[in-house]
Short mmCIF file of C-alpha atoms and ligand atoms in Angstrom, two decimals:
data_model
loop_
_atom_site.label_atom_id
_atom_site.label_comp_id
_atom_site.label_asym_id
_atom_site.label_seq_id
_atom_site.Cartn_x
_atom_site.Cartn_y
_atom_site.Cartn_z
CA MET S 1 -14.29 -0.20 -6.52
CA LYS S 2 -12.11 2.46 -4.61
CA LYS S 3 -13.30 2.90 -1.06
CA LEU S 4 -13.26 6.64 0.12
CA VAL S 5 -14.15 8.26 3.41
CA ILE S 6 -15.45 11.75 3.78
CA GLY S 7 -16.06 14.09 6.72
CA CYS S 8 -16.66 17.77 7.37
CA ASP S 9 -17.72 20.21 9.98
CA HIS S 10 -20.85 22.51 10.10
CA ALA S 11 -19.08 25.03 7.69
CA ALA S 12 -19.05 22.49 4.96
CA LEU S 13 -22.14 20.44 5.36
CA ASP S 14 -23.71 21.12 2.01
CA MET S 15 -20.52 20.89 0.18
CA LYS S 16 -19.68 17.54 1.69
CA ASN S 17 -23.14 16.17 0.91
CA SER S 18 -22.75 17.30 -2.83
CA VAL S 19 -19.20 15.89 -3.02
CA ARG S 20 -20.43 12.47 -1.53
CA GLU S 21 -23.15 12.26 -4.10
CA HIS S 22 -20.87 13.27 -6.85
CA LEU S 23 -18.49 10.33 -5.94
CA ILE S 24 -21.20 7.68 -5.38
CA ALA S 25 -22.57 8.61 -8.83
CA ARG S 26 -19.05 8.00 -10.30
CA GLY S 27 -19.19 4.64 -8.70
CA PHE S 28 -16.99 4.98 -5.53
CA ASP S 29 -17.83 3.33 -2.36
CA VAL S 30 -18.14 6.38 0.03
CA THR S 31 -18.42 6.24 3.78
CA ASP S 32 -19.63 9.47 5.37
CA VAL S 33 -18.58 9.88 8.92
CA GLY S 34 -20.32 13.12 9.45
CA THR S 35 -21.02 15.81 10.52
CA TYR S 36 -24.72 15.28 9.55
CA THR S 37 -26.36 18.54 10.71
CA SER S 38 -25.53 22.22 10.57
CA ASP S 39 -25.05 22.39 14.39
CA SER S 40 -21.79 23.86 15.29
CA CYS S 41 -19.21 21.21 15.99
CA ASN S 42 -15.50 20.69 16.30
CA TYR S 43 -13.60 19.72 13.17
CA PRO S 44 -10.91 17.57 14.92
CA VAL S 45 -13.61 15.03 15.58
CA PHE S 46 -14.24 14.46 11.92
CA ALA S 47 -10.67 14.64 10.84
CA HIS S 48 -9.89 11.83 13.36
CA ARG S 49 -12.81 9.72 12.24
CA VAL S 50 -11.62 9.98 8.55
CA CYS S 51 -7.94 9.38 9.34
CA GLU S 52 -8.73 6.32 11.52
CA LYS S 53 -10.35 4.68 8.44
CA VAL S 54 -7.53 5.42 6.14
CA GLN S 55 -4.97 4.18 8.67
CA SER S 56 -6.82 0.96 9.18
CA GLY S 57 -7.13 0.47 5.32
CA GLU S 58 -10.94 0.56 5.45
CA ALA S 59 -10.64 3.39 3.03
CA GLU S 60 -7.93 4.06 0.47
CA MET S 61 -8.33 7.79 0.59
CA GLY S 62 -10.04 10.45 2.68
CA ILE S 63 -11.61 13.79 1.93
CA LEU S 64 -12.00 16.42 4.68
CA ILE S 65 -13.87 19.73 4.20
CA CYS S 66 -14.16 22.54 6.85
CA GLY S 67 -14.26 26.43 6.33
CA THR S 68 -10.76 26.80 5.18
CA GLY S 69 -9.54 23.13 4.89
CA ILE S 70 -6.62 24.24 7.18
CA GLY S 71 -7.90 23.02 10.52
CA MET S 72 -8.78 19.65 8.97
CA SER S 73 -5.27 19.34 7.37
CA LEU S 74 -3.55 20.21 10.67
CA VAL S 75 -5.38 17.51 12.60
CA ALA S 76 -5.02 14.96 9.91
CA ASN S 77 -1.27 15.38 9.47
CA LYS S 78 -0.88 14.57 13.20
CA HIS S 79 -1.95 10.93 12.38
CA LYS S 80 0.75 8.43 11.60
CA GLY S 81 0.73 7.42 7.99
CA ILE S 82 -1.52 10.29 6.95
CA ARG S 83 -0.40 12.66 4.30
CA ALA S 84 -2.98 15.32 4.00
CA ALA S 85 -2.81 18.12 1.41
CA CYS S 86 -4.98 21.28 1.70
CA CYS S 87 -5.65 22.30 -1.94
CA SER S 88 -7.62 25.05 -3.68
CA ASP S 89 -6.24 24.33 -7.21
CA THR S 90 -6.59 21.33 -9.36
CA PHE S 91 -2.81 21.13 -10.37
CA SER S 92 -1.90 20.75 -6.52
CA ALA S 93 -4.74 18.27 -5.98
CA ARG S 94 -3.43 15.98 -8.85
CA LEU S 95 0.22 16.50 -8.07
CA THR S 96 -0.06 15.71 -4.41
CA ARG S 97 -1.14 12.23 -5.36
CA GLN S 98 1.38 11.82 -8.07
CA HIS S 99 4.30 13.24 -6.11
CA ASN S 100 3.47 13.13 -2.34
CA ASP S 101 1.23 10.00 -2.31
CA ALA S 102 -1.20 12.16 -0.32
CA ASN S 103 -4.00 10.05 1.16
CA VAL S 104 -6.27 12.67 2.32
CA LEU S 105 -7.44 15.82 0.43
CA CYS S 106 -8.59 18.79 2.48
CA PHE S 107 -10.21 22.02 1.15
CA GLY S 108 -12.44 24.85 2.40
CA ALA S 109 -16.14 25.33 1.76
CA ARG S 110 -15.60 29.04 2.40
CA VAL S 111 -12.63 29.17 -0.09
CA VAL S 112 -13.79 27.27 -3.08
CA GLY S 113 -17.15 26.99 -4.98
CA ILE S 114 -18.84 23.69 -5.62
CA GLY S 115 -17.60 23.38 -9.23
CA LEU S 116 -14.08 23.78 -8.25
CA ALA S 117 -14.64 21.40 -5.26
CA LEU S 118 -15.77 18.55 -7.46
CA ASP S 119 -12.81 19.15 -9.84
CA LEU S 120 -10.38 19.05 -6.84
CA VAL S 121 -11.79 15.76 -5.78
CA ASP S 122 -11.86 14.21 -9.34
CA ASN S 123 -8.17 15.28 -9.91
CA PHE S 124 -7.21 13.73 -6.37
CA VAL S 125 -9.04 10.40 -6.76
CA ASP S 126 -8.07 9.79 -10.31
CA ALA S 127 -4.40 10.39 -10.05
CA GLU S 128 -1.90 7.67 -9.20
CA PHE S 129 1.37 7.94 -7.18
CA GLU S 130 4.36 7.84 -9.57
CA GLY S 131 6.77 6.21 -7.14
CA GLY S 132 10.47 6.27 -8.11
CA LYS S 133 12.34 9.30 -6.83
CA HIS S 134 9.13 10.49 -5.34
CA ALA S 135 8.91 7.18 -3.23
CA VAL S 136 12.40 8.09 -1.79
CA ARG S 137 11.05 11.48 -0.64
CA VAL S 138 7.81 10.09 0.74
CA ASP S 139 9.94 7.45 2.66
CA MET S 140 11.79 10.49 4.16
CA ILE S 141 8.52 11.95 5.31
CA THR S 142 7.79 8.62 7.09
CA ALA S 143 11.16 8.70 8.67
CA VAL S 144 10.69 12.20 10.03
CA GLU S 145 7.29 10.92 11.53
CA ASN S 146 9.10 8.02 13.01
CA GLY S 147 12.01 10.11 14.39
CA THR S 148 14.56 8.06 12.28
CA PHE S 149 15.22 10.57 9.72
CA HIS S 150 18.91 11.23 8.71
CA GLU S 151 20.06 13.53 5.78
C1 RB5 Y 1 -15.45 26.91 11.79
O1 RB5 Y 1 -15.92 28.14 12.04
C2 RB5 Y 1 -14.00 26.94 11.13
O2 RB5 Y 1 -13.09 27.49 12.04
C3 RB5 Y 1 -13.66 25.66 10.50
O3 RB5 Y 1 -14.54 25.23 9.62
C4 RB5 Y 1 -12.26 25.62 9.83
O4 RB5 Y 1 -12.18 26.60 8.93
C5 RB5 Y 1 -11.04 25.51 10.75
O5 RB5 Y 1 -9.96 25.46 10.03
#
């Protein structure tokens, strides 16, 4: 059973709860790291919680939802080993797994409706990294992150 971790801020509470229930109904093991109320909160807290679980291997992939998805993706991509993609179309959500080996999907509850949100998540979690020439490029991303990149 694939292990997933999900987090959000106050702007995305209802959407996060719906996405979590959708994934559980599909048979995934989902850890919800909050937020759990509609009180105003700071999205970096929840991005960090999700990324820690992906970095440690406790979860294979993470999902982060805020108002736009952008704040979450900015924070997530500051974490070593995290490749977060902010998507609002299903093609990108699938291709970022297949080509970029993205391990965190971000999107905005003020950008997409719940129907599209569920499709984004399904496209992301069901797609597999294709490896090959894409692995060479992902290795380059890692080299940039490690300060060892050479053209
Ligand atoms: C919260 O108002 C909003 O700034 C946040 O959810 C997110 O959109 C930030 O990128």
